[in-house]
Each structure stands twice: as structure tokens, then as C-alpha cells.
GROMACS .gro file of C-alpha atoms in nm:
model
  208
    1MET     CA    1   8.073  23.172  -6.018
    2VAL     CA    2   8.181  23.239  -5.659
    3ARG     CA    3   7.920  23.369  -5.424
    4ALA     CA    4   7.968  23.496  -5.071
    5ILE     CA    5   7.730  23.421  -4.784
    6LEU     CA    6   7.744  23.447  -4.408
    7ALA     CA    7   7.965  23.186  -4.248
    8PRO     CA    8   7.884  23.031  -3.909
    9VAL     CA    9   8.121  23.279  -3.740
   10ILE     CA   10   7.956  23.619  -3.725
   11SER     CA   11   8.095  23.883  -3.963
   12VAL     CA   12   8.315  23.630  -4.143
   13TRP     CA   13   8.225  23.553  -4.503
   14THR     CA   14   8.336  23.251  -4.704
   15PRO     CA   15   8.286  23.156  -5.071
   16ILE     CA   16   8.022  22.888  -5.104
   17GLU     CA   17   7.774  22.788  -5.369
   18GLY     CA   18   7.414  22.879  -5.287
   19TYR     CA   19   7.070  22.849  -5.443
   20PHE     CA   20   6.988  23.123  -5.691
   21VAL     CA   21   6.740  23.182  -5.970
   22LYS     CA   22   6.766  23.431  -6.252
   23VAL     CA   23   6.473  23.675  -6.268
   24ILE     CA   24   6.419  23.993  -6.462
   25ALA     CA   25   6.493  24.315  -6.273
   26SER     CA   26   6.129  24.429  -6.268
   27GLN     CA   27   6.038  24.122  -6.057
   28ILE     CA   28   6.270  24.220  -5.773
   29ARG     CA   29   6.090  24.335  -5.459
   30LYS     CA   30   6.184  24.495  -5.126
   31GLY     CA   31   6.330  24.235  -4.891
   32ASN     CA   32   6.462  24.009  -5.169
   33ILE     CA   33   6.821  23.888  -5.143
   34VAL     CA   34   7.019  23.932  -5.464
   35GLU     CA   35   7.375  23.868  -5.572
   36VAL     CA   36   7.577  24.154  -5.721
   37ASP     CA   37   7.949  24.124  -5.798
   38GLY     CA   38   7.975  23.802  -5.601
   39LYS     CA   39   7.822  23.937  -5.279
   40LEU     CA   40   7.476  23.916  -5.125
   41HIS     CA   41   7.264  24.229  -5.094
   42THR     CA   42   6.925  24.285  -4.935
   43VAL     CA   43   6.687  24.497  -5.142
   44LEU     CA   44   6.573  24.817  -4.972
   45THR     CA   45   6.364  24.957  -5.257
   46ALA     CA   46   6.292  24.854  -5.617
   47GLU     CA   47   6.112  25.088  -5.856
   48SER     CA   48   6.049  25.051  -6.228
   49PHE     CA   49   6.034  25.346  -6.466
   50HIS     CA   50   5.854  25.341  -6.800
   51PRO     CA   51   5.938  25.660  -6.990
   52GLY     CA   52   5.737  25.760  -7.293
   53LYS     CA   53   6.050  25.724  -7.499
   54GLY     CA   54   6.354  25.518  -7.424
   55THR     CA   55   6.417  25.192  -7.245
   56PRO     CA   56   6.216  25.101  -6.931
   57THR     CA   57   6.446  25.065  -6.631
   58THR     CA   58   6.436  24.939  -6.273
   59GLN     CA   59   6.617  25.121  -5.993
   60ILE     CA   60   6.725  24.891  -5.709
   61ASP     CA   61   6.863  25.027  -5.382
   62MET     CA   62   7.039  24.763  -5.175
   63ARG     CA   63   7.251  24.707  -4.866
   64ARG     CA   64   7.553  24.479  -4.894
   65LEU     CA   65   7.530  24.217  -4.622
   66SER     CA   66   7.905  24.177  -4.575
   67ASP     CA   67   7.965  24.532  -4.453
   68GLY     CA   68   7.631  24.716  -4.451
   69VAL     CA   69   7.729  24.953  -4.733
   70LYS     CA   70   7.434  25.082  -4.938
   71VAL     CA   71   7.456  25.060  -5.315
   72SER     CA   72   7.223  25.157  -5.598
   73ASN     CA   73   7.202  24.995  -5.940
   74ARG     CA   74   6.986  25.070  -6.241
   75TYR     CA   75   6.891  24.784  -6.475
   76LYS     CA   76   6.687  24.745  -6.790
   77THR     CA   77   6.356  24.599  -6.670
   78THR     CA   78   6.418  24.281  -6.869
   79GLU     CA   79   6.780  24.245  -6.756
   80GLN     CA   80   6.843  23.932  -6.551
   81VAL     CA   81   6.932  23.951  -6.182
   82GLU     CA   82   7.028  23.660  -5.956
   83ARG     CA   83   6.789  23.628  -5.664
   84ALA     CA   84   6.863  23.397  -5.373
   85PHE     CA   85   6.611  23.144  -5.246
   86VAL     CA   86   6.552  23.221  -4.879
   87GLU     CA   87   6.326  23.063  -4.619
   88ASP     CA   88   6.134  23.278  -4.372
   89ARG     CA   89   6.129  23.142  -4.017
   90ASP     CA   90   5.995  23.283  -3.690
   91PHE     CA   91   6.249  23.350  -3.416
   92SER     CA   92   6.220  23.496  -3.068
   93PHE     CA   93   6.479  23.759  -2.968
   94LEU     CA   94   6.682  23.662  -2.661
   95PHE     CA   95   6.969  23.907  -2.607
   96HIS     CA   96   7.247  24.114  -2.763
   97ASP     CA   97   7.615  24.085  -2.670
   98GLY     CA   98   7.959  24.125  -2.826
   99GLU     CA   99   7.902  23.832  -3.063
  100GLY     CA  100   7.581  23.968  -3.212
  101PHE     CA  101   7.206  23.929  -3.164
  102THR     CA  102   7.089  23.590  -3.037
  103PHE     CA  103   6.750  23.457  -3.147
  104MET     CA  104   6.570  23.128  -3.075
  105ASN     CA  105   6.376  22.929  -3.331
  106THR     CA  106   6.016  22.916  -3.207
  107GLU     CA  107   5.969  22.562  -3.339
  108ASN     CA  108   6.281  22.369  -3.239
  109TYR     CA  109   6.430  22.615  -2.984
  110GLU     CA  110   6.768  22.620  -3.158
  111GLN     CA  111   6.959  22.945  -3.114
  112LEU     CA  112   7.104  23.156  -3.394
  113ILE     CA  113   7.347  23.448  -3.368
  114VAL     CA  114   7.279  23.722  -3.621
  115SER     CA  115   7.532  23.984  -3.728
  116PRO     CA  116   7.468  24.351  -3.644
  117ASP     CA  117   7.505  24.422  -4.018
  118VAL     CA  118   7.201  24.203  -4.086
  119VAL     CA  119   6.992  24.344  -3.800
  120GLY     CA  120   7.080  24.699  -3.907
  121ASP     CA  121   6.824  24.970  -3.823
  122ALA     CA  122   6.596  24.713  -3.657
  123ALA     CA  123   6.830  24.686  -3.356
  124PRO     CA  124   6.677  24.962  -3.138
  125TYR     CA  125   6.329  24.812  -3.166
  126LEU     CA  126   6.421  24.459  -3.057
  127GLN     CA  127   6.272  24.360  -2.723
  128GLU     CA  128   6.330  24.043  -2.521
  129GLY     CA  129   6.081  23.780  -2.633
  130MET     CA  130   5.979  23.969  -2.947
  131VAL     CA  131   5.897  23.731  -3.233
  132VAL     CA  132   6.053  23.839  -3.562
  133ARG     CA  133   6.081  23.680  -3.904
  134LEU     CA  134   6.432  23.596  -4.021
  135ALA     CA  135   6.520  23.526  -4.384
  136ILE     CA  136   6.743  23.217  -4.378
  137PHE     CA  137   6.993  23.133  -4.654
  138GLU     CA  138   7.228  22.835  -4.613
  139GLU     CA  139   7.119  22.818  -4.246
  140GLN     CA  140   7.233  23.175  -4.182
  141ALA     CA  141   7.018  23.485  -4.134
  142VAL     CA  142   7.041  23.734  -4.419
  143GLY     CA  143   6.739  23.952  -4.341
  144ILE     CA  144   6.498  24.045  -4.062
  145VAL     CA  145   6.136  24.163  -4.049
  146LEU     CA  146   6.004  24.314  -3.725
  147PRO     CA  147   5.644  24.332  -3.606
  148GLN     CA  148   5.482  24.633  -3.767
  149ARG     CA  149   5.428  24.810  -3.435
  150VAL     CA  150   5.603  24.823  -3.098
  151THR     CA  151   5.521  24.987  -2.764
  152LEU     CA  152   5.784  25.215  -2.607
  153GLU     CA  153   5.797  25.467  -2.325
  154VAL     CA  154   5.868  25.837  -2.370
  155VAL     CA  155   6.165  25.922  -2.148
  156GLU     CA  156   6.222  26.283  -2.249
  157THR     CA  157   6.015  26.550  -2.421
  158GLU     CA  158   5.897  26.906  -2.380
  159PRO     CA  159   5.640  26.957  -2.103
  160THR     CA  160   5.274  26.970  -2.192
  161THR     CA  161   5.146  27.324  -2.229
  162LYS     CA  162   4.796  27.414  -2.116
  163GLY     CA  163   4.565  27.458  -2.410
  164GLN     CA  164   4.761  27.235  -2.647
  165THR     CA  165   4.560  26.973  -2.831
  166ALA     CA  166   4.634  26.663  -3.035
  167SER     CA  167   4.584  26.868  -3.347
  168SER     CA  168   4.872  27.103  -3.257
  169SER     CA  169   5.219  27.061  -3.401
  170TYR     CA  170   5.405  26.752  -3.292
  171LYS     CA  171   5.711  26.787  -3.067
  172PRO     CA  172   6.036  26.587  -3.050
  173ALA     CA  173   6.074  26.311  -2.790
  174ILE     CA  174   6.331  26.051  -2.693
  175LEU     CA  175   6.196  25.699  -2.645
  176SER     CA  176   6.313  25.423  -2.412
  177ASN     CA  177   6.509  25.260  -2.695
  178GLY     CA  178   6.705  25.581  -2.757
  179VAL     CA  179   6.525  25.664  -3.082
  180ARG     CA  180   6.394  26.016  -3.142
  181ALA     CA  181   6.030  26.048  -3.249
  182MET     CA  182   5.772  26.319  -3.303
  183VAL     CA  183   5.478  26.294  -3.064
  184PRO     CA  184   5.157  26.492  -3.005
  185PRO     CA  185   5.188  26.784  -2.760
  186HIS     CA  186   4.977  26.612  -2.493
  187ILE     CA  187   5.225  26.324  -2.462
  188GLY     CA  188   5.462  26.361  -2.167
  189PRO     CA  189   5.753  26.167  -2.012
  190GLY     CA  190   5.652  25.828  -1.877
  191THR     CA  191   5.377  25.781  -2.134
  192ARG     CA  192   5.381  25.453  -2.327
  193ILE     CA  193   5.315  25.496  -2.697
  194VAL     CA  194   5.286  25.275  -3.006
  195VAL     CA  195   5.522  25.350  -3.294
  196LEU     CA  196   5.586  25.198  -3.636
  197THR     CA  197   5.910  25.001  -3.650
  198GLU     CA  198   5.962  25.096  -4.014
  199ASP     CA  199   6.028  25.463  -3.943
  200GLY     CA  200   5.961  25.524  -3.573
  201SER     CA  201   5.653  25.736  -3.639
  202TYR     CA  202   5.389  25.781  -3.368
  203VAL     CA  203   5.068  25.578  -3.400
  204GLU     CA  204   4.876  25.615  -3.075
  205ARG     CA  205   4.895  25.613  -2.699
  206ALA     CA  206   4.939  25.259  -2.568
  207LYS     CA  207   4.626  25.106  -2.421
  208ASP     CA  208   4.807  24.887  -2.169
   0.00000   0.00000   0.00000
């Protein structure tokens, strides 16, 4: 069987044999790397359904690593799926340029360029020096996990109105990374806030 993984040159894929294990669909979890139709996919969500009648199934939503296209497959829960063996390593983010996102291994200081397709929605939250966890397969990054929270500055939002409280309706704001978020009414431009990297939701006002 031919399998495709990231080649050393960013965004170029070559057929090469990797390390896979067959598991039943119900064992697949978010963040796993699986092979479908000869290409690697990162699992976004995996949910099993057990109807009162009929065959139990597992719905797996994935993103194809070669081009970032999202796909969704439904399997019988006992149907076999090929999962890749990956190694999680800590890397520090250095910079982003035309070649991709450059990270440095925190143990041996070797640098690794990661494709924008792999970084995906995590890109706006990357900050210089931020330590992230990269999933490595055949010495290439195939997945990324950010810190759960990040501190950003509000650059644009509606002005604070006298009498508004934290319990009032949230208002839209644009953060220093360009992402839109909903913030409490007492938060104004220039305020540093903590948000979740998973969905950009407001957590609290930064204490620094």
C-alpha cells in the first residue's frame, strides 16, 4: 500500500512507507493521524453512536494534511482504521515567512519548517518564543497543539458605556492577532486579555 506523508520540502508530498497500526474506529480520538485513501488526515472530531436498533457507528471528521481539505467519514465502530504512530515533541516558535512556520526543538535546538496546512487555524495565535507540541511522523510535523491560553491585546472595540457591567451582553472586538472575539462591555482598546486558543473565547483580563 502506498502512503503519502510530508516530504522535507514544504507542501510537497512523496510516497513513502510509514508506521501504522490497525485499530477499530471507536478507538480513534481527536488529534490522531489516520490514513484514508492513501493520504494522511488529522482527526478533528470522533464520535460514536449506539442506536437502539441498527449497527453502532463512529463519525470521524478529518482534515487532509496534503491540502487542508476537510472530509467526514462514517464507519462501523468495529471497522478497522489505519492510525499512524506519531511522536509528540516540544518546539519553540521562531518566525513565519514564505517557506512556512519555523520552530526550534527545545532539546537539541534543531529547526523545523512546518507547512501552513499543518499549522492551520493555530497560525494567528503563534507568538515568538511560544512553546507548542508538534506531532512528528517520519521526522516531519503532521499536527500541532498550542498552549490552552494566550494573552492578546484588544486593538478595536466599542467604547465602554457608563453603567455597563461584566454581566451585560458581550461586544465584538478585534485582537492584536487579527482575530475577532466577544469581550465584556468594560473591556476597551489597549486592554490585554486572556483567550482560549481552541476557539478564541474570552477568559479573563490579563494580570500582567
